Amino acid sequence: MRDPRSIVITGASSGIGEELARAYAAPGVALALSGRDSARLEAVAERCRAAGAAVETALVDAADRAAMAAWLSALDARAPVDLVIANAGISAGTGGGVESAEQARRIFQVNVDGVLNSVHPLLPGMQARRRGQIALMASLAGFRGMPGAPAYCASKAAVRVYGESLRGDLAGQGIGVTVICPGFVKSRMTAVNRFPMPFLMETDRAAQVIKSGLARNKARIAFPWPMAATVWLLAALPVGLTDVLLRQAPRKE
């Protein structure tokens, strides 16, 4: 889908979600943006309106299944959605300790349940129209479990594999599915990291890479390539070797 007109972006109040909203904002485009910070979300919406887009916002938690279903179903009934970018996500680490059950469950609620809550209310309409595109925000961290961020890595691995499977299921129905796997991108999420982030990418550049890949209905958008190559190698090496290598890596706070 090279020219989507009705676009949903979750987690649009900052980071990649914000930049994607700005990248798609143009006359004739209707943007539906969600987030949990009303001030930041409205600021993003105003910039997109200034670019000519029609924008509506929803202050909703992606992990809230009922609220997401109500919002997306009503939205799709008014303006059939061409593209949904399930971008909302959170990150946290152990800081060298053990991740709490509360933190692990919350990460899964937002990063995994939030994706399902963003996709499934829109699927029936897309299937009926035999048209649409779904983009799921995974991560290069989803290719190999990293010490210091077990729930985050596992949640992104789940999103990646779910999206790859969903793409095959929907391929014959006119619906494209793309899994997005960024490395380190400048955002509020990465700003708290206190360790070196190789190949750190500017957010606007990341948004352009994603937009270009979605226009070509790529199965996977993984970037930057040196970081992608590194994690693919880690995933391919024997676990006994990578365990030793990663044991020395800094832990996410």
Protein backbone atom coordinates (compact mmCIF):
# COMPACT_ATOMS: atom_id res chain seq x y z
CA MET A 1 0.00 0.00 0.00
CA ARG A 2 1.97 2.95 -1.31
CA ASP A 3 -0.51 5.70 -0.52
CA PRO A 4 -2.51 5.02 2.66
CA ARG A 5 -5.11 7.68 3.39
CA SER A 6 -6.49 6.53 6.75
CA ILE A 7 -3.74 5.64 9.24
CA VAL A 8 -3.75 4.56 12.88
CA ILE A 9 -0.56 4.93 14.94
CA THR A 10 -0.46 3.84 18.57
CA GLY A 11 2.15 5.22 20.93
CA ALA A 12 2.26 8.39 18.86
CA SER A 13 3.09 10.88 21.59
CA SER A 14 6.88 10.47 21.34
CA GLY A 15 9.76 8.64 19.71
CA ILE A 16 9.24 6.61 16.55
CA GLY A 17 5.45 6.94 16.79
CA GLU A 18 5.66 10.73 16.81
CA GLU A 19 8.04 10.82 13.85
CA LEU A 20 5.92 8.37 11.87
CA ALA A 21 2.87 10.60 12.42
CA ARG A 22 4.83 13.59 11.12
CA ALA A 23 6.19 11.57 8.18
CA TYR A 24 2.69 10.58 7.04
CA ALA A 25 1.02 13.93 7.74
CA ALA A 26 -0.14 15.54 4.49
CA PRO A 27 -3.28 16.98 2.89
CA GLY A 28 -5.84 14.27 2.27
CA VAL A 29 -4.46 12.00 5.00
CA ALA A 30 -6.51 11.16 8.12
CA LEU A 31 -4.39 10.27 11.14
CA ALA A 32 -5.73 8.60 14.28
CA LEU A 33 -3.12 8.85 17.01
CA SER A 34 -3.15 7.31 20.46
CA GLY A 35 -0.98 7.75 23.51
CA ARG A 36 -1.08 8.14 27.27
CA ASP A 37 0.33 11.67 27.66
CA SER A 38 -2.32 14.17 26.59
CA ALA A 39 -0.03 17.20 26.34
CA ARG A 40 2.58 15.46 24.19
CA LEU A 41 -0.07 13.77 22.06
CA GLU A 42 -1.86 17.04 21.31
CA ALA A 43 1.45 18.70 20.45
CA VAL A 44 2.13 15.97 17.89
CA ALA A 45 -1.41 16.32 16.54
CA GLU A 46 -1.02 20.06 16.07
CA ARG A 47 2.19 19.63 14.08
CA CYS A 48 0.48 17.07 11.87
CA ARG A 49 -2.52 19.36 11.34
CA ALA A 50 -0.13 22.14 10.35
CA ALA A 51 1.16 19.79 7.63
CA GLY A 52 -2.39 19.47 6.28
CA ALA A 53 -3.52 16.17 7.80
CA ALA A 54 -6.88 15.61 9.49
CA VAL A 55 -6.02 14.34 12.97
CA GLU A 56 -7.95 12.84 15.83
CA THR A 57 -6.41 11.67 19.08
CA ALA A 58 -7.31 9.11 21.72
CA LEU A 59 -5.92 9.03 25.23
CA VAL A 60 -5.97 5.27 25.64
CA ASP A 61 -3.71 2.55 27.06
CA ALA A 62 -2.91 -0.02 24.37
CA ALA A 63 -3.15 -2.72 27.04
CA ASP A 64 -6.83 -1.87 27.66
CA ARG A 65 -8.57 -4.36 25.37
CA ALA A 66 -12.10 -2.98 25.73
CA ALA A 67 -11.08 0.66 25.28
CA MET A 68 -8.96 -0.13 22.22
CA ALA A 69 -11.73 -2.20 20.63
CA ALA A 70 -14.29 0.55 21.15
CA TRP A 71 -12.02 3.25 19.73
CA LEU A 72 -10.78 1.30 16.72
CA SER A 73 -14.14 -0.19 15.78
CA ALA A 74 -15.79 3.22 15.81
CA LEU A 75 -12.90 4.70 13.86
CA ASP A 76 -13.00 2.02 11.18
CA ALA A 77 -16.75 2.46 10.79
CA ARG A 78 -16.31 6.19 10.11
CA ALA A 79 -13.17 6.03 7.96
CA PRO A 80 -12.01 2.55 6.92
CA VAL A 81 -8.42 2.13 8.07
CA ASP A 82 -5.79 1.54 5.38
CA LEU A 83 -2.76 1.17 7.67
CA VAL A 84 -2.37 0.45 11.37
CA ILE A 85 1.04 0.81 12.97
CA ALA A 86 1.00 -1.00 16.32
CA ASN A 87 3.85 0.99 17.80
CA ALA A 88 2.97 1.42 21.49
CA GLY A 89 5.51 -0.22 23.75
CA ILE A 90 7.50 0.13 26.95
CA SER A 91 10.96 -0.93 28.01
CA ALA A 92 12.61 -1.62 31.35
CA GLY A 93 15.55 -3.65 32.59
CA THR A 94 16.88 -5.30 35.69
CA GLY A 95 19.92 -3.12 36.37
CA GLY A 96 21.84 -6.28 37.19
CA GLY A 97 19.19 -7.64 39.55
CA VAL A 98 16.12 -9.78 38.98
CA GLU A 99 13.12 -8.45 37.12
CA SER A 100 10.00 -8.16 39.25
CA ALA A 101 6.84 -10.02 38.31
CA GLU A 102 4.96 -6.73 38.14
CA GLN A 103 7.43 -5.22 35.67
CA ALA A 104 7.56 -8.33 33.50
CA ARG A 105 3.77 -8.62 33.33
CA ARG A 106 3.31 -4.94 32.51
CA ILE A 107 5.83 -5.14 29.66
CA PHE A 108 3.97 -8.11 28.19
CA GLN A 109 0.61 -6.38 28.64
CA VAL A 110 1.69 -3.34 26.63
CA ASN A 111 4.12 -4.88 24.14
CA VAL A 112 2.21 -8.07 23.32
CA ASP A 113 -1.42 -7.59 24.38
CA GLY A 114 -1.21 -4.02 23.11
CA VAL A 115 -0.31 -5.28 19.64
CA LEU A 116 -3.20 -7.75 19.63
CA ASN A 117 -5.54 -5.01 20.86
CA SER A 118 -4.40 -2.76 18.01
CA VAL A 119 -4.78 -5.35 15.26
CA HIS A 120 -7.80 -7.54 15.96
CA PRO A 121 -10.52 -4.86 16.09
CA LEU A 122 -9.48 -3.79 12.57
CA LEU A 123 -9.00 -7.21 11.00
CA PRO A 124 -12.66 -7.96 10.18
CA GLY A 125 -13.04 -4.71 8.23
CA MET A 126 -9.79 -5.22 6.34
CA GLN A 127 -10.75 -8.79 5.51
CA ALA A 128 -14.18 -7.72 4.28
CA ARG A 129 -12.60 -5.03 2.08
CA ARG A 130 -9.71 -7.33 1.09
CA ARG A 131 -7.43 -4.38 1.58
CA GLY A 132 -5.20 -3.02 4.32
CA GLN A 133 -1.79 -3.08 5.93
CA ILE A 134 -0.60 -3.97 9.42
CA ALA A 135 2.77 -2.92 10.82
CA LEU A 136 4.00 -4.39 14.11
CA MET A 137 6.79 -2.77 16.12
CA ALA A 138 9.17 -5.50 17.24
CA SER A 139 12.91 -4.93 17.83
CA LEU A 140 16.33 -6.32 17.04
CA ALA A 141 16.28 -7.28 20.73
CA GLY A 142 13.72 -9.92 19.77
CA PHE A 143 16.30 -12.08 17.98
CA ARG A 144 18.31 -13.10 21.05
CA GLY A 145 17.51 -12.80 24.75
CA MET A 146 19.80 -10.26 26.37
CA PRO A 147 20.73 -10.32 30.06
CA GLY A 148 19.21 -7.32 31.79
CA ALA A 149 15.99 -7.13 29.77
CA PRO A 150 14.30 -10.56 29.77
CA ALA A 151 10.67 -9.45 29.49
CA TYR A 152 11.42 -6.78 26.90
CA CYS A 153 13.40 -9.15 24.65
CA ALA A 154 10.80 -11.90 25.01
CA SER A 155 7.90 -9.55 24.29
CA LYS A 156 9.53 -8.29 21.11
CA ALA A 157 10.37 -11.84 20.03
CA ALA A 158 6.68 -12.71 20.43
CA VAL A 159 5.63 -9.74 18.31
CA ARG A 160 8.16 -10.61 15.61
CA VAL A 161 7.10 -14.24 15.27
CA TYR A 162 3.40 -13.36 15.52
CA GLY A 163 3.76 -10.85 12.69
CA GLU A 164 5.70 -13.26 10.50
CA SER A 165 2.99 -15.88 10.96
CA LEU A 166 0.16 -13.40 10.45
CA ARG A 167 1.71 -12.23 7.17
CA GLY A 168 1.43 -15.73 5.76
CA ASP A 169 -2.14 -16.13 6.96
CA LEU A 170 -3.33 -12.86 5.41
CA ALA A 171 -1.27 -12.85 2.22
CA GLY A 172 -4.11 -14.23 0.11
CA GLN A 173 -6.63 -11.76 1.52
CA GLY A 174 -5.11 -8.54 0.20
CA ILE A 175 -3.69 -7.54 3.59
CA GLY A 176 0.01 -6.82 4.03
CA VAL A 177 1.82 -7.44 7.32
CA THR A 178 5.25 -6.02 8.13
CA VAL A 179 7.40 -6.60 11.20
CA ILE A 180 9.58 -3.62 12.16
CA CYS A 181 12.82 -4.42 14.00
CA PRO A 182 14.74 -1.26 14.93
CA GLY A 183 18.03 -1.14 16.74
CA PHE A 184 18.84 1.82 18.98
CA VAL A 185 16.81 4.90 18.00
CA LYS A 186 16.88 8.22 19.87
CA SER A 187 13.74 8.47 21.99
CA ARG A 188 12.51 8.90 25.54
CA MET A 189 12.89 5.11 25.87
CA THR A 190 16.57 5.02 24.94
CA ALA A 191 17.41 8.30 26.71
CA VAL A 192 17.46 6.46 30.06
CA ASN A 193 20.09 3.95 28.90
CA ARG A 194 23.43 4.37 30.66
CA PHE A 195 25.48 2.19 28.34
CA PRO A 196 26.92 2.63 24.83
CA MET A 197 24.29 2.22 22.10
CA PRO A 198 26.07 1.25 18.87
CA PHE A 199 24.75 2.70 15.61
CA LEU A 200 22.28 4.95 17.45
CA MET A 201 19.94 6.40 14.81
CA GLU A 202 18.08 9.71 14.69
CA THR A 203 14.33 9.27 15.05
CA ASP A 204 13.36 11.08 11.86
CA ARG A 205 15.73 8.88 9.84
CA ALA A 206 14.23 5.75 11.42
CA ALA A 207 10.73 6.92 10.48
CA GLN A 208 11.76 7.39 6.86
CA VAL A 209 13.29 3.90 6.71
CA ILE A 210 10.05 2.46 8.09
CA LYS A 211 7.80 4.46 5.77
CA SER A 212 9.84 3.42 2.74
CA GLY A 213 9.75 -0.25 3.76
CA LEU A 214 6.01 -0.18 4.35
CA ALA A 215 5.42 1.34 0.91
CA ARG A 216 7.11 -1.76 -0.52
CA ASN A 217 5.22 -4.14 1.78
CA LYS A 218 8.48 -5.56 3.09
CA ALA A 219 8.08 -8.60 5.31
CA ARG A 220 10.68 -7.27 7.75
CA ILE A 221 12.21 -3.84 8.20
CA ALA A 222 15.38 -4.35 10.26
CA PHE A 223 17.86 -1.51 10.75
CA PRO A 224 20.53 -0.26 10.97
CA TRP A 225 22.10 -3.08 9.00
CA PRO A 226 25.35 -3.39 11.03
CA MET A 227 23.34 -3.87 14.23
CA ALA A 228 20.95 -6.24 12.46
CA ALA A 229 23.88 -8.31 11.23
CA THR A 230 25.29 -8.45 14.75
CA VAL A 231 22.11 -9.76 16.37
CA TRP A 232 21.55 -12.29 13.57
CA LEU A 233 25.07 -13.59 14.22
CA LEU A 234 24.43 -13.77 17.98
CA ALA A 235 21.23 -15.72 17.33
CA ALA A 236 23.08 -18.15 15.04
CA LEU A 237 26.02 -18.85 17.34
CA PRO A 238 25.93 -21.68 19.92
CA VAL A 239 24.19 -20.60 23.12
CA GLY A 240 27.16 -21.66 25.25
CA LEU A 241 29.34 -19.16 23.40
CA THR A 242 26.86 -16.27 23.37
CA ASP A 243 26.11 -16.77 27.06
CA VAL A 244 29.78 -16.11 27.83
CA LEU A 245 29.93 -13.10 25.52
CA LEU A 246 26.74 -11.50 26.81
CA ARG A 247 27.55 -12.11 30.45
CA GLN A 248 29.94 -9.17 30.20
CA ALA A 249 27.42 -6.84 28.55
CA PRO A 250 26.06 -3.86 30.52
CA ARG A 251 22.60 -4.29 32.01
CA LYS A 252 19.64 -2.10 31.18
CA GLU A 253 18.35 -0.13 34.18
